[in-house]
Coordinates of C-alpha atoms and ligand atoms in Angstrom, one line a residue:
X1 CA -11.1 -6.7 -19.6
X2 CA -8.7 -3.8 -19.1
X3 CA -9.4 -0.3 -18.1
X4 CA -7.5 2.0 -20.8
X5 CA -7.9 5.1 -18.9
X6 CA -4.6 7.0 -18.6
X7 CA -2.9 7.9 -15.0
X8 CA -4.6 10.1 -13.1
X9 CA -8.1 9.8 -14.8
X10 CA -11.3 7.9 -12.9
X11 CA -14.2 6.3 -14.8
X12 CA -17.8 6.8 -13.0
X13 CA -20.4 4.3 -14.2
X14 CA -24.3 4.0 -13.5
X15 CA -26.4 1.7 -15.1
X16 CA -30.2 1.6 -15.5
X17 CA -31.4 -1.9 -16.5
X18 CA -34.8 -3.1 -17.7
X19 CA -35.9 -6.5 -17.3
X20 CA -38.9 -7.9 -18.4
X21 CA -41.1 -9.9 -15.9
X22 CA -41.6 -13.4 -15.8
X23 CA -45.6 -13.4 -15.6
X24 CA -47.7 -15.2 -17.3
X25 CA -49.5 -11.8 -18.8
X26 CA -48.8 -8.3 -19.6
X27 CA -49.0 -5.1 -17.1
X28 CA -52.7 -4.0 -17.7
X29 CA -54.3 -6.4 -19.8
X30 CA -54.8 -10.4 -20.3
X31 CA -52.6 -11.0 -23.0
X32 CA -50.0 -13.1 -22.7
X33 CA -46.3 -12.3 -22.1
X34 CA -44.5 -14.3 -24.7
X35 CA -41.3 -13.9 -26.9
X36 CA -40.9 -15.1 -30.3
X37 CA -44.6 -15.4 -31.6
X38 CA -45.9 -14.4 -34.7
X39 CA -46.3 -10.8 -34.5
X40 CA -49.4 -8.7 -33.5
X41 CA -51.1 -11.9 -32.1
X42 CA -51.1 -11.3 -28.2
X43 CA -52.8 -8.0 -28.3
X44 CA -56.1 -6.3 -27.4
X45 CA -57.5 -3.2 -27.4
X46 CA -55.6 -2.1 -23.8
X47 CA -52.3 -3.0 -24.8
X48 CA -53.3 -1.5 -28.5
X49 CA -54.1 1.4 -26.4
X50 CA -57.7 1.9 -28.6
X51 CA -59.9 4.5 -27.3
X52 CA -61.8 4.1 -24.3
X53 CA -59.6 0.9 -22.9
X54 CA -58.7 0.6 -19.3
X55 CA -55.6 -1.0 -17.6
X56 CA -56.5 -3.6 -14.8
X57 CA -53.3 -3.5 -12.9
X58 CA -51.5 -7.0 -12.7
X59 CA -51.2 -8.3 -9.3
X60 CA -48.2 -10.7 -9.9
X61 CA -46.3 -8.1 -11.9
X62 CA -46.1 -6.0 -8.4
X63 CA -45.2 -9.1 -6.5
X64 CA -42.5 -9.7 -8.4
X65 CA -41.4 -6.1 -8.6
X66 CA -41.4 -6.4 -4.8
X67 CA -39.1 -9.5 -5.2
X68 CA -36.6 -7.5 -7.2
X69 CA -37.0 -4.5 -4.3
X70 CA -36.6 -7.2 -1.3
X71 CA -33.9 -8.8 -3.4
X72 CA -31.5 -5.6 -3.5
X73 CA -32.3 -4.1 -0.2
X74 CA -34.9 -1.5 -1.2
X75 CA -37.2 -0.1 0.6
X76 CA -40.5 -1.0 -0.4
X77 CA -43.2 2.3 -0.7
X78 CA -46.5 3.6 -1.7
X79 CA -46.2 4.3 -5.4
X80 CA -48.2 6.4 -7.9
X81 CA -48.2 5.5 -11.8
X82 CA -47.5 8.8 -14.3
X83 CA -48.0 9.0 -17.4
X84 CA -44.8 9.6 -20.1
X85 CA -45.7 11.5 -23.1
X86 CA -44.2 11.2 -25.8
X87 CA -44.3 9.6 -29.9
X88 CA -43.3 6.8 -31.3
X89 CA -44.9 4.1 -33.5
X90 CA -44.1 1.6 -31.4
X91 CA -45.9 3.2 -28.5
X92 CA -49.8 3.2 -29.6
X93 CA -51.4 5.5 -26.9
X94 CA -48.7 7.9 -27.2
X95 CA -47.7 7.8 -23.8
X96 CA -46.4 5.1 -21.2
X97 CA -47.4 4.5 -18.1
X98 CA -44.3 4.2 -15.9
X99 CA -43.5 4.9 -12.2
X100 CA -41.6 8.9 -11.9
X101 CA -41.1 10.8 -8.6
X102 CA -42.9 7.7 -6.6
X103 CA -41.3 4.4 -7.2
X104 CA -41.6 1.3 -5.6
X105 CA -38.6 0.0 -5.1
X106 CA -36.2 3.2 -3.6
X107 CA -32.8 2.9 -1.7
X108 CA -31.3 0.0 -2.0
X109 CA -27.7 -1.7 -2.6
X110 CA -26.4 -4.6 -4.3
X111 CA -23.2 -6.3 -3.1
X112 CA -21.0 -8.3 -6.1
X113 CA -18.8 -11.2 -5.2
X114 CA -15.7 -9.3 -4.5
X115 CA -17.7 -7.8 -1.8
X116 CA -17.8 -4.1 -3.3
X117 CA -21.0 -2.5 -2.9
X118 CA -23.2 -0.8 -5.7
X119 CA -25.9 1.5 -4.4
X120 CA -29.3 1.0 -6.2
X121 CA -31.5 4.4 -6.5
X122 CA -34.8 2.6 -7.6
X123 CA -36.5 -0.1 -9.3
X124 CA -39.7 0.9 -10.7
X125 CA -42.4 -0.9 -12.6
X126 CA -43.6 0.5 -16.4
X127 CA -45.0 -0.9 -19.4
X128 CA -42.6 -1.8 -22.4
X129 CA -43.1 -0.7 -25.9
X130 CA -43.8 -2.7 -29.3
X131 CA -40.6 -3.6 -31.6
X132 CA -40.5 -1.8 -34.7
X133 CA -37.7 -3.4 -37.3
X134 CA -36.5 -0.7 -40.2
X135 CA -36.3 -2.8 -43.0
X136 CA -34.0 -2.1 -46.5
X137 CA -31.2 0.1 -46.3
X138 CA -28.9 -0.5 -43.3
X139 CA -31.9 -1.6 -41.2
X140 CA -31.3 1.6 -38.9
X141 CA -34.2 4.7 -39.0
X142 CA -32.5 7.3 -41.6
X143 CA -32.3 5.2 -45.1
X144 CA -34.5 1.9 -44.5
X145 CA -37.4 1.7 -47.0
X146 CA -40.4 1.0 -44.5
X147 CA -40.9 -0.1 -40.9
X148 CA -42.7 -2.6 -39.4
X149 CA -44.4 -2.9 -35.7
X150 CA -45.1 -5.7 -33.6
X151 CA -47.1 -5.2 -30.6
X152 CA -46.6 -8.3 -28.7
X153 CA -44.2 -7.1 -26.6
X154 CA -46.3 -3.5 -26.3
X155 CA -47.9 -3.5 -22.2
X156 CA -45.0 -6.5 -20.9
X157 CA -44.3 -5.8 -17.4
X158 CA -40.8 -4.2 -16.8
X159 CA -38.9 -3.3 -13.8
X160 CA -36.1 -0.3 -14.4
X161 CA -33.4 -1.1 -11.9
X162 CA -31.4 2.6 -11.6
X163 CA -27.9 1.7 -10.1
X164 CA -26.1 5.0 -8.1
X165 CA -22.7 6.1 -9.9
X166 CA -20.8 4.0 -7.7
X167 CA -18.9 1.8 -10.7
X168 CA -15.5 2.5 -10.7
X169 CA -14.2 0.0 -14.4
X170 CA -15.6 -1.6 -17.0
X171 CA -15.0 -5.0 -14.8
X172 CA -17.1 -3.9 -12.3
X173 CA -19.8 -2.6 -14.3
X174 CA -19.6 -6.2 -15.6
X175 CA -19.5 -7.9 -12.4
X176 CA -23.1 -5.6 -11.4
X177 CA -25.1 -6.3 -14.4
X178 CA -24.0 -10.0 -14.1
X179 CA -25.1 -10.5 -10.5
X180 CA -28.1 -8.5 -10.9
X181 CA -29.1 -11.4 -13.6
X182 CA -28.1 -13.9 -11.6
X183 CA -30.4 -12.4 -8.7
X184 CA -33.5 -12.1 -11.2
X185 CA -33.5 -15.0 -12.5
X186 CA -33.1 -16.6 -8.9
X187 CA -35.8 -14.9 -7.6
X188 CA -38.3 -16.0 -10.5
X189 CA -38.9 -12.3 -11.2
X190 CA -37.4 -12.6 -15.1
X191 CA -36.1 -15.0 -17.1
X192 CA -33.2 -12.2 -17.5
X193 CA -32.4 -13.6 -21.2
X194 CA -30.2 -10.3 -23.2
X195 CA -30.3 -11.8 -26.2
X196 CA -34.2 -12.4 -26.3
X197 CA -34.1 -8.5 -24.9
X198 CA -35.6 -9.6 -21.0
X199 CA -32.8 -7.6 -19.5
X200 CA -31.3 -4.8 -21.2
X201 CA -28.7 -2.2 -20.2
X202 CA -28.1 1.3 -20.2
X203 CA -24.9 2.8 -19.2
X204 CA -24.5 6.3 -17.8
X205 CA -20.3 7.2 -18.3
X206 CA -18.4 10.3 -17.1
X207 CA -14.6 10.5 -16.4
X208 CA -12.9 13.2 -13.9
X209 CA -9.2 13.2 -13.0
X210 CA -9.2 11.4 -9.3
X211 CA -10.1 13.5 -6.5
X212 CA -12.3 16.1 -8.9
X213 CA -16.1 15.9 -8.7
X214 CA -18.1 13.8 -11.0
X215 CA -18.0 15.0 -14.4
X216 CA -21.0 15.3 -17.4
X217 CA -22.4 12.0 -18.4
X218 CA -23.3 10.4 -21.7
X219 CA -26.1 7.7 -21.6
X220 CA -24.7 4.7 -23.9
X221 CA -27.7 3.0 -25.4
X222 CA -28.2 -0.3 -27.3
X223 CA -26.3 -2.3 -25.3
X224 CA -27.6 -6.1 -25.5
X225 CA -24.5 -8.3 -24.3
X226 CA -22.4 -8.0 -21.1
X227 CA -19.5 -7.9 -23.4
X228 CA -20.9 -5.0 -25.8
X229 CA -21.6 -3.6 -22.6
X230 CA -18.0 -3.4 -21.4
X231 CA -16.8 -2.7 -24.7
X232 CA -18.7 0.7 -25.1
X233 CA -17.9 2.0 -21.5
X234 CA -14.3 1.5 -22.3
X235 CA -14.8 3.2 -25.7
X236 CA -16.7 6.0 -24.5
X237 CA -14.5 6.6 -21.6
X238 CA -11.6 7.0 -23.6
X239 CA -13.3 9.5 -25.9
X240 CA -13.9 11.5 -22.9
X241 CA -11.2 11.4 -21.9
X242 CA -9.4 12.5 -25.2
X243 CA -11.8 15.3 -25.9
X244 CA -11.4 17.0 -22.3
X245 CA -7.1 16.6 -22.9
X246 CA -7.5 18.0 -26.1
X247 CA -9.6 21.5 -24.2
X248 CA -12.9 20.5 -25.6
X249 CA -15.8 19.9 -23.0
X250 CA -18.1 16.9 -23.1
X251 CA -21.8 17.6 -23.5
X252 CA -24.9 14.9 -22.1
X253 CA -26.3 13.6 -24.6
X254 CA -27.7 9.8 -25.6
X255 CA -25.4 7.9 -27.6
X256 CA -26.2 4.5 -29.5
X257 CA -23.5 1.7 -29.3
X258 CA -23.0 0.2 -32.9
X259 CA -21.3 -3.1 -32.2
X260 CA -20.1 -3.6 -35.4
X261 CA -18.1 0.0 -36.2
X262 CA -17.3 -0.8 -32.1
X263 CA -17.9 3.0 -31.3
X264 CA -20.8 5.1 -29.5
X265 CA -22.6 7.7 -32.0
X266 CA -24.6 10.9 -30.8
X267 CA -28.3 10.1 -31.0
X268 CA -29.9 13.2 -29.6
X269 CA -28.5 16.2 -27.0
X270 CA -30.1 17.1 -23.8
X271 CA -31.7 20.2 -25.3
X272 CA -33.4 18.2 -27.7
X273 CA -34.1 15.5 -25.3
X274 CA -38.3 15.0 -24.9
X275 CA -39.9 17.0 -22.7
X276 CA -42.5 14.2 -21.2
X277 CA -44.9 16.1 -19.3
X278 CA -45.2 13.9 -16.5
X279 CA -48.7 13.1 -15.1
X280 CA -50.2 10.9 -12.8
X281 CA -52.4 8.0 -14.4
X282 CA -55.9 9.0 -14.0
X283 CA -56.8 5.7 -14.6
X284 CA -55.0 3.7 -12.0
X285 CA -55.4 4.3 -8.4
X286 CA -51.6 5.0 -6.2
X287 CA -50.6 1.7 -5.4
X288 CA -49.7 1.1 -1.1
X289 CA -48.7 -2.9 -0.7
X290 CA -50.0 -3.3 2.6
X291 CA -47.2 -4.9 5.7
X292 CA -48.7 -8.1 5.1
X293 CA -48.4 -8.6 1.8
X294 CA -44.3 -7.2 1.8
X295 CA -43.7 -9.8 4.7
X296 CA -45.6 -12.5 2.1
X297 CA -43.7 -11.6 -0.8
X298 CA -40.4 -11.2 1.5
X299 CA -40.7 -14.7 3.3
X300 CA -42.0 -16.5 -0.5
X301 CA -37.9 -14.8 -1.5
X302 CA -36.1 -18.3 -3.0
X303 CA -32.4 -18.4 -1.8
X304 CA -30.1 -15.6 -3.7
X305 CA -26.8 -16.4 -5.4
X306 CA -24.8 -15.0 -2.9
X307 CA -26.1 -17.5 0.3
X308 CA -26.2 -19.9 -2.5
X309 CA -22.6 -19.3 -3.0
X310 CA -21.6 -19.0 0.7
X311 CA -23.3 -22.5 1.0
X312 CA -21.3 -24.3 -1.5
X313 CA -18.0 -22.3 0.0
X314 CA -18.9 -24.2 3.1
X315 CA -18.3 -27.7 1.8
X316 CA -14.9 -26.5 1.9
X317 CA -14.3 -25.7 5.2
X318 CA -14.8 -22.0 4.0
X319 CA -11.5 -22.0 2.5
X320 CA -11.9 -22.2 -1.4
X321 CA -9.3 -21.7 -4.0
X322 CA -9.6 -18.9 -6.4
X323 CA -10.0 -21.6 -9.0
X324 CA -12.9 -22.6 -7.0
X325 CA -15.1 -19.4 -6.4
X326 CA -15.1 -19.0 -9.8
X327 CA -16.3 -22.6 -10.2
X328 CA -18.7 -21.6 -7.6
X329 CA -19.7 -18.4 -9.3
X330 CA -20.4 -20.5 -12.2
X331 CA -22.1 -23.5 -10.9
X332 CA -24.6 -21.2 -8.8
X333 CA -25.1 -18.9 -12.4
X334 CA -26.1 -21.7 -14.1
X335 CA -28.3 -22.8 -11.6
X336 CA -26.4 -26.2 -11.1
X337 CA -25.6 -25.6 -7.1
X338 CA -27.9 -28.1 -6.3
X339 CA -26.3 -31.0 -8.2
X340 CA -22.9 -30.4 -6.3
X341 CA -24.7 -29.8 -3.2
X342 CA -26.7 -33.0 -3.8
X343 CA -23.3 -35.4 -4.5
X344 CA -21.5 -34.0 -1.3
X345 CA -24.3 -35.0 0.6
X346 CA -24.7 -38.7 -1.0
X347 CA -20.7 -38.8 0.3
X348 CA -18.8 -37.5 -2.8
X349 CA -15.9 -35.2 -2.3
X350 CA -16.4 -31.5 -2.8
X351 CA -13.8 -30.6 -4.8
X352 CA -13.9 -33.5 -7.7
X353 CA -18.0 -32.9 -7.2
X354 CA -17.4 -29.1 -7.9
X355 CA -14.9 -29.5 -10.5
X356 CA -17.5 -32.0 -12.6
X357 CA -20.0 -30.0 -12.4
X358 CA -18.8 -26.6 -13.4
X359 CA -17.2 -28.1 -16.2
X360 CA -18.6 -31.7 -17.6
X361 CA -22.0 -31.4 -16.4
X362 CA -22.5 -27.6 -17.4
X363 CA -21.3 -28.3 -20.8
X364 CA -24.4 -30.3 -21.1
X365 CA -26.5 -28.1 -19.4
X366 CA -30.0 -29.1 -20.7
X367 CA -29.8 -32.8 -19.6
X368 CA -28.6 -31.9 -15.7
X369 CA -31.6 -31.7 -14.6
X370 CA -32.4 -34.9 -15.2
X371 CA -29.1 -36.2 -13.7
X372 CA -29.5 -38.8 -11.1
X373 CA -26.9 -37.7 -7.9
X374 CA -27.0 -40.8 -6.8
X375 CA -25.5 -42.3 -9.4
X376 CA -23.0 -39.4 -10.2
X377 CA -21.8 -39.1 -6.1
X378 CA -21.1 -43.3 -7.1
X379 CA -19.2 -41.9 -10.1
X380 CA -17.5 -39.2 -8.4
X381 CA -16.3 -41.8 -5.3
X382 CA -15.3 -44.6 -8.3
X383 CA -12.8 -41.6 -9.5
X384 CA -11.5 -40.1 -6.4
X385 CA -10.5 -44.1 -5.3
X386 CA -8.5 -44.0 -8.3
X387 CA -10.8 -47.3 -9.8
X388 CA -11.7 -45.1 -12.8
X389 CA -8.9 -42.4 -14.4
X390 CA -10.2 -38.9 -15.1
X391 CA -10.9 -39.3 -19.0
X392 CA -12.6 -42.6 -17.9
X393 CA -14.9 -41.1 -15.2
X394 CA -16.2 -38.2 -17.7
X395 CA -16.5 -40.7 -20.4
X396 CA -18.5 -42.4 -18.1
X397 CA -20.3 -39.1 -16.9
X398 CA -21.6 -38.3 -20.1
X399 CA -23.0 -41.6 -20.4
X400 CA -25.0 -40.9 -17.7
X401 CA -25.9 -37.7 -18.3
X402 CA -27.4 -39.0 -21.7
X403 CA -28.9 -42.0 -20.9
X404 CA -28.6 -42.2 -16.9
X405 CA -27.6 -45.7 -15.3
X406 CA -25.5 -47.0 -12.8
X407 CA -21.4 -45.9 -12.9
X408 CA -20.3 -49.1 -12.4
X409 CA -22.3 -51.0 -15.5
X410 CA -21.6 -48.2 -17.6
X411 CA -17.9 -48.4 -16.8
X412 CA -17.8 -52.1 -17.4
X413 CA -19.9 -51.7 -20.7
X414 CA -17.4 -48.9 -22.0
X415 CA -14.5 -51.3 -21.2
X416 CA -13.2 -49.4 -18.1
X417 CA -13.4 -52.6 -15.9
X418 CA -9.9 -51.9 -14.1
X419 CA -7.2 -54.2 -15.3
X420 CA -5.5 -57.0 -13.1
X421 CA -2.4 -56.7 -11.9
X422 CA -0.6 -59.1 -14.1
X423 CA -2.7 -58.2 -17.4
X424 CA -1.1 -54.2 -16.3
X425 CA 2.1 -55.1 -15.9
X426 CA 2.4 -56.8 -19.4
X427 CA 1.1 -54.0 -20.9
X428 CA 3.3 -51.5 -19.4
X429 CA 6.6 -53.6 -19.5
X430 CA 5.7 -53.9 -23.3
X431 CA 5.4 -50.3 -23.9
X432 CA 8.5 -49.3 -22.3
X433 CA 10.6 -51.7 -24.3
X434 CA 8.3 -49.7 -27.0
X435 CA 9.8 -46.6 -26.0
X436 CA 13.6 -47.0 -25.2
X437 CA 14.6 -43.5 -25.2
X438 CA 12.0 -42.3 -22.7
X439 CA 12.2 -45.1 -20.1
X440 CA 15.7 -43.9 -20.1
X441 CA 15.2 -40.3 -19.0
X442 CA 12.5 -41.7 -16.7
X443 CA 15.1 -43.9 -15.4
X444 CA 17.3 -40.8 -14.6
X445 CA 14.4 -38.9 -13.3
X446 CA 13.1 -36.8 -15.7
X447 CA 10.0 -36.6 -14.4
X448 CA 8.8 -34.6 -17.6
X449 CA 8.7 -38.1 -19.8
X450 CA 6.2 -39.9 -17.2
X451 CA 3.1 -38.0 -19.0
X452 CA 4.6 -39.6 -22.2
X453 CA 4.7 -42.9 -20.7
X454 CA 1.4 -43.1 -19.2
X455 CA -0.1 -41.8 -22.6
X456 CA 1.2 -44.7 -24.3
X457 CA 0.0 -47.0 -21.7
X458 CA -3.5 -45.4 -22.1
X459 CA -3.5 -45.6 -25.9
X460 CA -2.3 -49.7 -25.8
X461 CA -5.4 -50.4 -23.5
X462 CA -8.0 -47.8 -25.4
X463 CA -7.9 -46.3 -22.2
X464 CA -9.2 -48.8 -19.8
X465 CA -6.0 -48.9 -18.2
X466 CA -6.2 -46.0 -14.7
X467 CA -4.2 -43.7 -14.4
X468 CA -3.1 -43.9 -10.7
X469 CA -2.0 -48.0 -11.4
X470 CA -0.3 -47.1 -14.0
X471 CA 2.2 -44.1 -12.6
X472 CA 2.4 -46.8 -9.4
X473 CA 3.5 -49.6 -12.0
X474 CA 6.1 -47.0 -13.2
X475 CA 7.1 -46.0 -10.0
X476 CA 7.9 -49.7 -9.2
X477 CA 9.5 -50.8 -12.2
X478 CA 12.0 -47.8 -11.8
X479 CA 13.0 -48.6 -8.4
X480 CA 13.4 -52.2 -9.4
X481 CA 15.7 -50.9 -11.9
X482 CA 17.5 -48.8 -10.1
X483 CA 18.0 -51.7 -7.5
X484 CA 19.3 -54.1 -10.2
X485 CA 22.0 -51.6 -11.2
Ligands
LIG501 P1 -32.0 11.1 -15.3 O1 -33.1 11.6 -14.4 O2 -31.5 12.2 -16.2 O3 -32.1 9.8 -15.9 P2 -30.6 10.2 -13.0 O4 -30.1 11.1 -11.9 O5 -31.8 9.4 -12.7 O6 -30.7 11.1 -14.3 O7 -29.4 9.2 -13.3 C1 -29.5 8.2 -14.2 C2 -28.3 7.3 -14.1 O8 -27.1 8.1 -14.3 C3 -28.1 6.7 -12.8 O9 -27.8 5.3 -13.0 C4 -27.0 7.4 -12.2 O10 -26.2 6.6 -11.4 C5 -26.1 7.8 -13.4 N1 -25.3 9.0 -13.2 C6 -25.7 10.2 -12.6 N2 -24.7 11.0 -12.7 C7 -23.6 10.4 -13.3 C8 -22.3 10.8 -13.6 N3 -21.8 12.0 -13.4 N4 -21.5 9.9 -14.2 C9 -22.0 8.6 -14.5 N5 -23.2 8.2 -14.2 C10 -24.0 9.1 -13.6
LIG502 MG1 -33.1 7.9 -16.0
LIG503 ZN1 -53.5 -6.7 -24.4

């Protein structure tokens, strides 16, 4: 990721970000919240918005907006649900019910791995709208044949997480919207999926030469990946940032990303924008969590990615590599902290148990949490006591990842039973009379040619041969060599 911005320009970034809840039915009716079913089945007259319907507000949507609020530091308040006014098909009572000038969630920070810290303005509950799909055409509004609407997703709970514009690149815009995933889907408030549309992102851009007060925003719609994401702030900034050099003056307005043309496209101005004559809901009553139920909904808070993170950190001595944080930012993202954690305590070695994890066992992601640590600390001590090689060991691993087991069976099943002495030192004195040319650089230290060697020696045994014996063995023969000349 690069920031293209010339010298002496500054990008400003906030980001508003919806996520779907992760209950088991929608804001103010029974129906349940589900993704991918056949259209217009999980509806009712409320979330239809028919005449006469009243919403019945839903208590575990609130607790889990409460997470999201305890989660980044908010302040929990008395809120007060408005209505939105405004038309659309996908929006059946013609307004939504959101939360405006009283929202839940106010004031509070989130704090990404680098240890910058992005302000958060509010994170408000509201309903979310049906899907309508423009179909013929280009599939966009102007020029598709006829639309159709599915209200399955019409009355889901959301939470709209409003960042302050405190991002400085595209990176760290990145960094934010990942984290705040990471923290959702920790908590259990959403299953934070962007390609199934759980968690989607707006981003607010304005540039101003550094040291000038903020300049006028666009708001960049559509964005439904982390990496369209980045992608259209660095676009956008740019075209800023051209059109103020070349004396013009950028207006606010909403822009839609399209992904494919890999530019951001004026969808409406701020003197046309909707006019949404705010007004409370008549039909909900405000909404004050009492102390007890914040402290309940505070203390029921699982552990965050960022203690989750300092906890693995700890297995080594607090001094990780860079290499490992990122393996660390990755294991805890995939939810897959645990399994290291789990090893180091059963005795294995924190780095090897790290270094599987992030990369073996995540690669196989739907199995892990089936893995048994027990057997894979065995695995991981078999390794780091050089009895198995590395290609051996994750041969071995994904054995038991598959099928589970014991290490040492599976090793002796695949063949990996380590070799005797004498049976290695055949093999390896007939490969280097194999290879005459090599052994003779070897011989005169070219340390280079050793890979080479041991290769061979792998290939000859259909790697059952380890590693460690083998560069010994090698070591050996040279200085017997060396002494006989
Ligand atoms: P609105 O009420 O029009 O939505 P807000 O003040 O709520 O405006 O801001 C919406 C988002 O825009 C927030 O994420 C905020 O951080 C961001 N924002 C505000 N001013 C700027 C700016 N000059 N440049 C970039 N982002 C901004
Ligand atoms: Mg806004
Ligand atoms: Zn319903």
């Amino acid at each position: 990721m690069t920031d293209r911005l010339p010298e002496g320009w500054e990008l400003v970034v906030g980001l508003e970000v919806h996520c779907e809840l992760a209950t088991a039915t929608k804001l103010f009716c029974g129906c349940p919240n589900a993704f991918g079913e056949e259209p217009n089945t999980n509806v009712c007259p409320v979330c239809l918005g028919l005449p006469g319907s009243l919403p019945v507000l839903n208590r575990r949507a609130v607790e889990l907006a409460m997470r999201i609020g305890v989660a980044l530091r908010c302040s929990i308040e008395p809120s007060v649900f408005h209505r939105k006014n405004y038309f659309y098909p996908d929006m059946p009572k013609d307004f939504q019910i959101s939360q405006y000038d009283a929202p839940i969630n106010r004031g509070g920070r989130l704090e990404l791995p680098d240890g910058s810290v992005i302000g958060v303005e509010r994170a408000h509950l509201e309903e979310d709208t049906g899907k309508t799909t423009h179909v013929g055409g280009t599939g966009r509004i102007g020029g598709a044949d006829y639309a159709l609407v599915d209200y399955n997703r019409s009355g889901v709970p959301l939470v709209e997480i409003v960042s302050a514009p405190d991002i400085r690149s595209s990176a760290q815009a990145h960094a934010y919207a990942s984290e705040l995933r990471a923290i959702l889907v920790a908590s259990g408030a959403s299953d934070g999926r962007m390609e199934e549309g759980s968690m989607r992102v707006d981003a607010n851009v304005s540039v101003r030469r550094t040291g000038e007060p903020f300049g006028t925003r666009c708001e960049i719609k559509n964005l439904n990946s982390l990496r369209s994401l980045v992608r259209a702030i660095e676009h956008e900034a740019a075209r800023q940032v051209a059109l103020v050099q070349a004396g013009g003056t950028v207006v606010q307005e909403t822009r839609h990303w399209d992904e494919g043309e890999g530019r951001t496209l004026s969808m409406r101005s701020k003197e046309e924008a909707n006019d949404y004559r705010y007004f409370p809901e008549p039909d909900l009553v405000p909404l004050a969590p009492d102390e007890r139920w914040r402290s309940e909904v505070a203390a029921s808070l699982p552990p965050l990615p960022a203690g989750r993170r300092a906890v693995l950190a700890g297995l080594f001595g607090g001094s990780p590599t860079q290499a490992q944080l990122d393996q660390i930012r990755s294991v805890v993202t995939s939810d897959l902290d645990r399994v290291v954690a789990g090893a180091v305590a059963k005795g294995a070695p924190a780095a090897l148990a790290l270094a599987r994890t992030a990369n073996e066992v995540a690669a196989n992601a739907e199995r892990a949490a089936d893995l048994d640590l027990d057997g894979f600390s065995r695995l991981l001590l078999l390794e780091a006591g050089g009895e198995l090689g590395a290609t051996q060991a994750k041969a071995v691993l994904s054995e038991l990842l598959e099928r589970g087991g014991d290490p040492t069976a599976i090793a002796k099943s695949m063949g990996f039973e380590s070799m005797d002495e004498g049976e290695l030192r055949e093999v390896v004195a007939r490969v280097v009379a194999e290879l005459p040319e090599e052994w003779d650089k070897f011989l005169a230290g070219d340390s280079k040619v050793q890979g080479a060697l041991i290769g061979a020696v792998m290939r000859a045994t259909s790697n059952s041969a380890n590693g460690k014996a083998v560069t010994e063995e090698l070591a050996r023969m040279r200085s017997e060599a060396r002494g006989a000349s």
